[in-house]
Coordinates of C-alpha atoms (C1' of nucleotides) in Angstrom, one line a residue:
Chain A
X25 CA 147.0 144.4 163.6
X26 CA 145.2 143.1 166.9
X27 CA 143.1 146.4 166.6
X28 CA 140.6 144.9 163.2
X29 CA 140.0 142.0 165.7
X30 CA 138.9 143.7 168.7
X31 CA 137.1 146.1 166.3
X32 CA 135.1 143.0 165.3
X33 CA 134.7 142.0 168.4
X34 CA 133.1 145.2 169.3
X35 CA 130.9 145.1 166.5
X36 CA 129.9 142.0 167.1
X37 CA 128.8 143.1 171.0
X38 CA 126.7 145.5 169.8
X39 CA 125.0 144.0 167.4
X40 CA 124.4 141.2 170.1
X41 CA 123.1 144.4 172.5
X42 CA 120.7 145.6 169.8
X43 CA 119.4 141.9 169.8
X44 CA 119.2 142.0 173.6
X45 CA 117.5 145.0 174.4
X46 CA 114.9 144.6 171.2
X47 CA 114.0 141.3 172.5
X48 CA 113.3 143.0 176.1
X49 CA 111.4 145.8 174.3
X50 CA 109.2 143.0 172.2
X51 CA 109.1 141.0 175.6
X52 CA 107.9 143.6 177.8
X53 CA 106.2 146.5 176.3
X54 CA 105.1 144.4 172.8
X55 CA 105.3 144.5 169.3
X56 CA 103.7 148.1 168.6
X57 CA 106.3 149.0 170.9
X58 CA 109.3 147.6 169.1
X59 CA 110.4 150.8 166.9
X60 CA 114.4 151.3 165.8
X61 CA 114.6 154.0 167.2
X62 CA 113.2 153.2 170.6
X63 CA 115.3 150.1 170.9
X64 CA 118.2 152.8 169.1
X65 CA 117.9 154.8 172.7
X66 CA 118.1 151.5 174.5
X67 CA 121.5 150.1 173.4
X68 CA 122.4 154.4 173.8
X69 CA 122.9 155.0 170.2
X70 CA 121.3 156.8 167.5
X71 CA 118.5 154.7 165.0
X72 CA 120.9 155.1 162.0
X73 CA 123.4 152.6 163.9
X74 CA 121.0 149.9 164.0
X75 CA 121.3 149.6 159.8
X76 CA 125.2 148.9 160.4
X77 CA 124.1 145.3 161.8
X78 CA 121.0 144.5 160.2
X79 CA 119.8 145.3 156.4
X80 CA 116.0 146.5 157.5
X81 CA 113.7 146.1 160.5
X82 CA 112.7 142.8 159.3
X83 CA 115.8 141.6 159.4
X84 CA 116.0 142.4 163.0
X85 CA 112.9 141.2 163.4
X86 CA 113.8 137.7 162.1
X87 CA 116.7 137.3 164.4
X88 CA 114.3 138.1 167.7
X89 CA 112.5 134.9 166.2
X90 CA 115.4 132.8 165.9
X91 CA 116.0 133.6 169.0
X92 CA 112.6 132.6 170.5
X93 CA 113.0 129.3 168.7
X94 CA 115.8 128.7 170.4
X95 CA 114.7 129.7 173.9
X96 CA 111.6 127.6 173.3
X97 CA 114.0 124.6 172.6
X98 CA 115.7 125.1 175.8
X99 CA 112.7 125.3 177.5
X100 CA 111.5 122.3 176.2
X101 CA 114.7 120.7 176.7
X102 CA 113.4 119.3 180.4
X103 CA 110.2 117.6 179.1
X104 CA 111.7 116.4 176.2
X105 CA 113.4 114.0 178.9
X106 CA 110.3 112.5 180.0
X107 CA 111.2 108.5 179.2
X108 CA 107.5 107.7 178.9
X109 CA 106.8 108.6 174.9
X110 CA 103.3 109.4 175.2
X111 CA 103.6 111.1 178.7
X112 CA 106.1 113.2 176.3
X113 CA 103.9 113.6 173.7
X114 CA 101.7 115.6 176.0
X115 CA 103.9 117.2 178.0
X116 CA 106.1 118.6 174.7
X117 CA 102.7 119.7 173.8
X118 CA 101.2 121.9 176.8
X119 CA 104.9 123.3 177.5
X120 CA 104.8 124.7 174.0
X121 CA 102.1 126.5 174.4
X122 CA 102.9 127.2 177.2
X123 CA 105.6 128.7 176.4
X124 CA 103.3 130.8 173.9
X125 CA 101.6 132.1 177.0
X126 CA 104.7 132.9 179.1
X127 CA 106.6 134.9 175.7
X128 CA 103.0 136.0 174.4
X129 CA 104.6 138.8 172.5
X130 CA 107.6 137.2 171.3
X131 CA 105.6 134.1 170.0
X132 CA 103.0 136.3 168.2
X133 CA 106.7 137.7 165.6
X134 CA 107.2 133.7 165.9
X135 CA 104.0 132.7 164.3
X136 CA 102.4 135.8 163.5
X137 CA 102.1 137.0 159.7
X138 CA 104.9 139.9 160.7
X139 CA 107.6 138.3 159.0
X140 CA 107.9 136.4 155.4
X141 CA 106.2 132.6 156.3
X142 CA 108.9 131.1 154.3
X143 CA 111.5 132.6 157.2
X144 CA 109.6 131.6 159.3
X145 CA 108.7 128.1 159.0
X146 CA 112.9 128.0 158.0
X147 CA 113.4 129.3 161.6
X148 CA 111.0 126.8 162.9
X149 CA 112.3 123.8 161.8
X150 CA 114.0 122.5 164.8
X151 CA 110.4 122.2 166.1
X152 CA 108.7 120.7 163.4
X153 CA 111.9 117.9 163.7
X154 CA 111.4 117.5 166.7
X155 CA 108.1 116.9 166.3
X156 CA 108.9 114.5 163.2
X157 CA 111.1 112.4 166.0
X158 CA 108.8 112.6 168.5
X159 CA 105.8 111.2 166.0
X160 CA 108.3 108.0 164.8
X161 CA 109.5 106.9 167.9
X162 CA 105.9 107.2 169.1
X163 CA 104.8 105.0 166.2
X164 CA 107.3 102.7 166.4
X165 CA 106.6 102.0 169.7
X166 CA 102.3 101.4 169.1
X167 CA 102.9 99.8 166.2
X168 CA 101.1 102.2 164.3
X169 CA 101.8 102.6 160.7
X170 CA 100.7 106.4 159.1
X171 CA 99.1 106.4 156.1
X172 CA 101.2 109.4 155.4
X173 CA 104.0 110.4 158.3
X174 CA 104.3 114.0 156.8
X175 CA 100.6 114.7 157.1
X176 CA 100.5 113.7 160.5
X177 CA 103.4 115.8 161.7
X178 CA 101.7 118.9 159.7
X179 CA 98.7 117.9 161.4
X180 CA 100.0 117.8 164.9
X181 CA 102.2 121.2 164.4
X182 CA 99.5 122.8 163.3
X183 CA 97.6 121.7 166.2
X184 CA 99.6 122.7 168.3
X185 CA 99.7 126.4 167.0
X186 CA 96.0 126.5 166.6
X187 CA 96.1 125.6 171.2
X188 CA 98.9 128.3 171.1
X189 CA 96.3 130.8 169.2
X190 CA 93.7 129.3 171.1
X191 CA 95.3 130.6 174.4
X192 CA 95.4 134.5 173.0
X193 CA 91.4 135.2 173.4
X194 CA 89.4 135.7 176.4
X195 CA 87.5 133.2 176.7
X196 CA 90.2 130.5 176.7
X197 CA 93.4 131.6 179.0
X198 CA 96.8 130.2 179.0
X199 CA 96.3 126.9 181.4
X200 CA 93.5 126.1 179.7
X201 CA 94.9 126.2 176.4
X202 CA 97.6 124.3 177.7
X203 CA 94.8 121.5 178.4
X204 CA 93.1 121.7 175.4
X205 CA 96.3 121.1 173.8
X206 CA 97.1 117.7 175.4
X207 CA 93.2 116.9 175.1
X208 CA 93.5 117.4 171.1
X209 CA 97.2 115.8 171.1
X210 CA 95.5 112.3 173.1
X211 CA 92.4 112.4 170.9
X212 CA 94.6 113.0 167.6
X213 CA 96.7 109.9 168.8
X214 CA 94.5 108.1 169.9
X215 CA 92.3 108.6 166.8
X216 CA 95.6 107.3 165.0
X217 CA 95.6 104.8 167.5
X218 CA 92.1 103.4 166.2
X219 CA 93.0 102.1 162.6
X220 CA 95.3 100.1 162.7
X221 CA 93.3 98.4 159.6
X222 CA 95.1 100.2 156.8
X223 CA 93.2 103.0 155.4
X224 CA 94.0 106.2 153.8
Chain B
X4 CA 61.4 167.3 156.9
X5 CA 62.2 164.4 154.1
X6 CA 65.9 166.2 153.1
X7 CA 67.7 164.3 157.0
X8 CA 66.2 160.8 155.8
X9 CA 67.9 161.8 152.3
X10 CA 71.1 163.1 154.0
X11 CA 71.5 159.6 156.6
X12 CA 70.6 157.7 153.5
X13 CA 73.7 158.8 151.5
X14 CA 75.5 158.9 154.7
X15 CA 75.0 155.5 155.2
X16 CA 75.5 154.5 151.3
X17 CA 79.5 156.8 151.4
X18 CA 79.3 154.5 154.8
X19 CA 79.1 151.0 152.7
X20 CA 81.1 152.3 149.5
X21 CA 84.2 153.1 151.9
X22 CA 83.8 149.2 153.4
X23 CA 83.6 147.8 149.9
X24 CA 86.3 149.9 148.6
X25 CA 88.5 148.8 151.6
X26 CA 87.5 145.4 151.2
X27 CA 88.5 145.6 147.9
X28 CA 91.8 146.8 148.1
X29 CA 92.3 144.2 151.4
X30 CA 91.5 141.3 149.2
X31 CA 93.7 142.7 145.7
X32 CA 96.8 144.7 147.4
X33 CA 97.1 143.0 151.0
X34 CA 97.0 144.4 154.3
X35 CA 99.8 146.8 153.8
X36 CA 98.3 148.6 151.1
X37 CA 95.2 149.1 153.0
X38 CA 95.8 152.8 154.3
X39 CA 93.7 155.2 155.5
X40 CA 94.2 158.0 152.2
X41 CA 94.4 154.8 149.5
X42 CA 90.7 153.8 151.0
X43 CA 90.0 157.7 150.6
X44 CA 90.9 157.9 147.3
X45 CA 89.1 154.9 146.2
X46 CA 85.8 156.3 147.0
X47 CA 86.6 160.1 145.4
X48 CA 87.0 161.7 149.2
X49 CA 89.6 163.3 151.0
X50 CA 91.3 161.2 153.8
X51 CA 89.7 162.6 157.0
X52 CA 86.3 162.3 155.7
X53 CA 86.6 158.5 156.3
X54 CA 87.1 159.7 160.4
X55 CA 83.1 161.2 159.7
X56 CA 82.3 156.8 159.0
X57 CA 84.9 155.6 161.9
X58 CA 86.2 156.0 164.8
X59 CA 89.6 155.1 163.8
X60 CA 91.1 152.4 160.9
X61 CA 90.8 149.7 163.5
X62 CA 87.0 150.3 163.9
X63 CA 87.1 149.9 159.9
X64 CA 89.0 146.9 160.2
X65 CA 86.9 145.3 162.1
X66 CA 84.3 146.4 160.1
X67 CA 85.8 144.4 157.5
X68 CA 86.5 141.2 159.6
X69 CA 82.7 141.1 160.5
X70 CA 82.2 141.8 156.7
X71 CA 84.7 138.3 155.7
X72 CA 83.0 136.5 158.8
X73 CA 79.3 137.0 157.3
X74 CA 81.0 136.1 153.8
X75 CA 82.7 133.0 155.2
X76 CA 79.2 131.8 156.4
X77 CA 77.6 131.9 153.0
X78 CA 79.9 130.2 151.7
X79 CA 79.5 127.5 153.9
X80 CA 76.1 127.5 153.8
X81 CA 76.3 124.8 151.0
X82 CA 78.5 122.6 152.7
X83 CA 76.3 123.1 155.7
X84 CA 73.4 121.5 153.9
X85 CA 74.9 118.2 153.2
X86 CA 72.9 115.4 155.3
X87 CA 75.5 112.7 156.3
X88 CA 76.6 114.5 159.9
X89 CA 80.2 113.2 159.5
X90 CA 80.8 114.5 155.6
X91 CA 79.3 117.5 157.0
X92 CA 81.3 118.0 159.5
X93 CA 84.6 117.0 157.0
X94 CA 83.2 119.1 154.4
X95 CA 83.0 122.1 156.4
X96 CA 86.4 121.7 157.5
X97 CA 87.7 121.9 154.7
X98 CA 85.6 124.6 153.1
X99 CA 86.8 126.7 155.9
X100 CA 90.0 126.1 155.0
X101 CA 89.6 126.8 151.4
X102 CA 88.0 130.0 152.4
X103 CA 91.5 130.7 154.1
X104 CA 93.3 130.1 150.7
X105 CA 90.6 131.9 148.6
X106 CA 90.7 135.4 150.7
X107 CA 94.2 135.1 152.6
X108 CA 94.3 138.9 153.4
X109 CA 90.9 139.0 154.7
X110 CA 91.5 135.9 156.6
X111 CA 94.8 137.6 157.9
X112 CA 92.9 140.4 159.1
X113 CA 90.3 137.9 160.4
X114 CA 92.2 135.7 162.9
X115 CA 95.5 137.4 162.2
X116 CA 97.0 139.8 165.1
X117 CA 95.3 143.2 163.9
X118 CA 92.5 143.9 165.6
X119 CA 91.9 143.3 169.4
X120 CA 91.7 139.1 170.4
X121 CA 87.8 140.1 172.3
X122 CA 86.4 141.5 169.1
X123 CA 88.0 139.1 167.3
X124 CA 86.5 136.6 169.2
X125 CA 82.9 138.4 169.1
X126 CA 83.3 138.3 165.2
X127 CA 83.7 134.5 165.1
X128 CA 80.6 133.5 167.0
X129 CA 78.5 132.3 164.1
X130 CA 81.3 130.0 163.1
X131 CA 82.1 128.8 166.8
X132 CA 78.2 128.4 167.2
X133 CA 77.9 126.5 163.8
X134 CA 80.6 124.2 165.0
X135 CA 78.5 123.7 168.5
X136 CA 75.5 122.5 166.2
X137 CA 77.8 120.4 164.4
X138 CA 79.5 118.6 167.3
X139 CA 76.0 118.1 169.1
X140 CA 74.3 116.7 166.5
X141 CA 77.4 114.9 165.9
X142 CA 77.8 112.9 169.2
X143 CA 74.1 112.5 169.5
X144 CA 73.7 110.1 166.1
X145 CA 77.0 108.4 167.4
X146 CA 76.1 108.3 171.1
X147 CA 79.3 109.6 172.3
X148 CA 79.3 111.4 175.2
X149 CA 82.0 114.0 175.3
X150 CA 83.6 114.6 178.7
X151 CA 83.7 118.2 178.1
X152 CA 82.0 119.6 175.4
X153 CA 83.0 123.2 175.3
X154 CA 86.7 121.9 175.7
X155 CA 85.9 119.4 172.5
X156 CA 84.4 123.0 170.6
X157 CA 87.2 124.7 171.3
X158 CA 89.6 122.0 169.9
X159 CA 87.7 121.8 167.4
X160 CA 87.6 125.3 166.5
X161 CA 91.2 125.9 167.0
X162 CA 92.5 123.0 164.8
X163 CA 90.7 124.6 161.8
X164 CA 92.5 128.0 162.9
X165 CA 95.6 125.8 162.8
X166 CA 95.5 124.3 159.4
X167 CA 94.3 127.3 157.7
X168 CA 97.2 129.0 159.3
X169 CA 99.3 126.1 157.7
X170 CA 98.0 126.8 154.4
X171 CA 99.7 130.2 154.4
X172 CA 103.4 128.8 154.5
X173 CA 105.7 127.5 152.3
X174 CA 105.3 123.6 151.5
X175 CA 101.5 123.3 152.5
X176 CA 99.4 124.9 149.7
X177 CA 95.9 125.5 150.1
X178 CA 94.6 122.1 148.4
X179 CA 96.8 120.5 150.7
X180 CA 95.7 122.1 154.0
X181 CA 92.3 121.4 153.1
X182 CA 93.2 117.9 152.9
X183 CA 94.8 118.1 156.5
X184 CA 91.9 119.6 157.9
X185 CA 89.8 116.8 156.7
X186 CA 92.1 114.2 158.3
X187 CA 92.8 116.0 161.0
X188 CA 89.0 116.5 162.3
X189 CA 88.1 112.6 160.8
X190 CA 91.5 111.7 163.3
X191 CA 89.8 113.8 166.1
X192 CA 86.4 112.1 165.6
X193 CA 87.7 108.7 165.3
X194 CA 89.7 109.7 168.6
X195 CA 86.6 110.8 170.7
X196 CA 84.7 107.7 169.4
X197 CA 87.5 105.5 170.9
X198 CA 87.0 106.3 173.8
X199 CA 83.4 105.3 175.0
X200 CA 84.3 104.6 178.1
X201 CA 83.5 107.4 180.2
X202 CA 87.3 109.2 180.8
X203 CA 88.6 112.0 181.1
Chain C
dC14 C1' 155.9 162.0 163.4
dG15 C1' 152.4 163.6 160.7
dA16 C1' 149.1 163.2 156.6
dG17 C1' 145.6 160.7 154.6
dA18 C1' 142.3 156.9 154.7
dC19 C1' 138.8 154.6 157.2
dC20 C1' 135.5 153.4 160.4
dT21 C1' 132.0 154.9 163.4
dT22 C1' 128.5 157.9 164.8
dC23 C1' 125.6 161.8 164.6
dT24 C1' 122.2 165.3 162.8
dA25 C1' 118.8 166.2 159.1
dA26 C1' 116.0 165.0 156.1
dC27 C1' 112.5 162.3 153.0
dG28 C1' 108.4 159.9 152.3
dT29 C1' 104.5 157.6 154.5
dT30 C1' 101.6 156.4 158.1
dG31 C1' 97.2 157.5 161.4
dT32 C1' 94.8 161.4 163.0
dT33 C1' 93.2 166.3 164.2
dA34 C1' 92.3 171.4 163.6
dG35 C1' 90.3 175.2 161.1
dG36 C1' 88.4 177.2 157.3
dA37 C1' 85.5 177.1 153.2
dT38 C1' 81.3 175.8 150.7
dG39 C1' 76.7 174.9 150.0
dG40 C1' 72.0 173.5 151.1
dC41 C1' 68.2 173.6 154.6
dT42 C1' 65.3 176.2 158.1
dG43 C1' 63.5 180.0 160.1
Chain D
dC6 C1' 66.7 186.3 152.7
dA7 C1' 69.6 185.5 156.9
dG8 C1' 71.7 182.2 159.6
dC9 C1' 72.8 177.5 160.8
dC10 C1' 74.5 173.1 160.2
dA11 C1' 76.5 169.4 157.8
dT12 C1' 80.0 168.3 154.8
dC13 C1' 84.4 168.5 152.7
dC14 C1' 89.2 169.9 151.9
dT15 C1' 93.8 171.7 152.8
dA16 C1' 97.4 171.8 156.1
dA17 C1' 99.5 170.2 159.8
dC18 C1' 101.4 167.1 163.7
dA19 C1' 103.7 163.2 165.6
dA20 C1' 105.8 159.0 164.8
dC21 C1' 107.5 155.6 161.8
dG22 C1' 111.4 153.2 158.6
dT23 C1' 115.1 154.6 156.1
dT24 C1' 119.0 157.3 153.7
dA25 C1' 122.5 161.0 152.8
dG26 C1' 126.2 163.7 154.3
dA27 C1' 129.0 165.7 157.5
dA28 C1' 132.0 165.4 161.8
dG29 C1' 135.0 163.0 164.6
dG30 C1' 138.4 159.7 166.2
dT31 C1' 141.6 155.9 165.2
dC32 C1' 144.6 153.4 162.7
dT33 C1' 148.2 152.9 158.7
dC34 C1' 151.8 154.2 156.0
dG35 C1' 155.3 157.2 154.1

DNA sequence: CGAGACCTTCTAACGTTGTTAGGATGGCTG
DNA sequence: CAGCCATCCTAACAACGTTAGAAGGTCTCG
């Protein structure tokens, strides 16, 4: 019976178009925009069809920010090449956010409170390890020892998402968040940096 | 004439009962539950007559985030009076954080993505301005000279954004985000005192 | 080869949301 | 006392997420 596995397969595409097309509804017209039945007409199906490939909305929902955690990754792949571990520090830093800025609706499911924060910090945990390998190899190489390692990588991922936030208001703007993000990420280290005598 | 003062005096009091009412069902039942006919209901009215108090539910809504901004102040107002500039600052980092933990769906509504990023913005500038004060008098009695001071604000401003935000997931916890807050600004502080000489 | 099972898809519908229209009621002004 | 004006409510609209049930085509098996 080839015919279960092409069914499958077929299945499979769908569900993979319904991803596709609500990810370029969230991308392009935003998040109020992002209805089933509006990314239904997309993929040229009726809303009921969505519930075949995902249990609610949210569930779709969650996917689109898997997915965004995984394009950020890939965007971040480059800098993440940078030899120099401070000079990636930074960088890893300002492309983050700006990533936030170039995906501004996508990052806003990502970190917003639209879906459960327990998904959501699950989703982001290749960040936060990267973040937990970029903090080490950074220590190791300054000889600083953290008073507590896990406090300082909250610390700096929540940093970073307060720039990210930072970079949604008027005032502030995308680039500039971008700075203000390495500005905080230098001054955070370098604060580190400064006592070496061991306190908590 | 004394029956129109009469009349905009109740107006104004049906005015205040529908804020608290929707305050109160913000801060008990979360964001979801806050709806147009539960508010209505709350205050003994029928749903449309809340449309004769405001514009719309987002004019509400930020009606309420103005409300949890003035709230947020008092409370701080104790911390603010502590005289050591650096436990100050510390204290009031924290606080702010607690805050967070102590009203999480008025703080959602506060610096979440629900109401428009500019009046969002206009609703936080006693708090930005109360962290100007605090950073001023804070370089002056160390005789640091910030290279850019709004920059240094806005760090400022958006790590306490970031660790409240952390306080909302999973393995944080309030107490603990409070705790990061207060390293993370005492790390920031130490960080901008390193660096004396004049750099960028 | 044809009958029955299954998978897929649709149309309709339910309940809830924000919001508006139109009519009733009741007190103030002339 | 007549009329106006503010206030309030019921009813409705469009759009949302979601579910039920019927219609259709495709495969399987006797």
């Amino acid at each position: 019976m080839p015919t279960s596995a092409r069914r499958a397969r077929e299945r499979a595409n769908t569900r993979e178009r319904i991803i596709e097309a609500a990810l370029h509804i969230l991308e392009n017209e935003g998040v109020t925009a992002l209805t089933i039945r509006r990314i239904a007409t997309a993929v040229e199906y009726s809303a009921p069809v969505v519930y075949q490939h995902f249990a609610n909305k949210e569930a779709l929902v969650l996917e689109l920010v898997a997915h965004g955690h995984r394009l950020m990754m890939a965007e971040l792949q480059q800098a993440a090449e940078e030899p120099d571990i401070d000079r990636r520090f930074l960088l890893l830093a300002s492309e983050s956010v700006r990533f936030a800025g170039e995906h501004p609706h996508l990052y806003q499911v990502m970190n917003g409170d639209t879906v459960d924060a327990d998904e959501r910090l699950r989703a982001a945990a290749p960040m936060i390890d990267l973040l937990r390998e970029l903090l080490t190899t950074w220590s190791d190489a300054h000889d600083v020892v953290l008073a507590d390692f896990d406090e300082a990588c909250d610390i700096v991922w929540g940093t970073l998402s307060g720039m990210a936030s930072l970079g949604r208001i008027g005032t502030v703007g995308n680039e500039r968040a971008q700075q203000l993000a390495q500005k905080a990420m230098r001054t955070l280290l370098r604060g580190w940096r400064a006592d070496l005598p061991v306190n908590a």
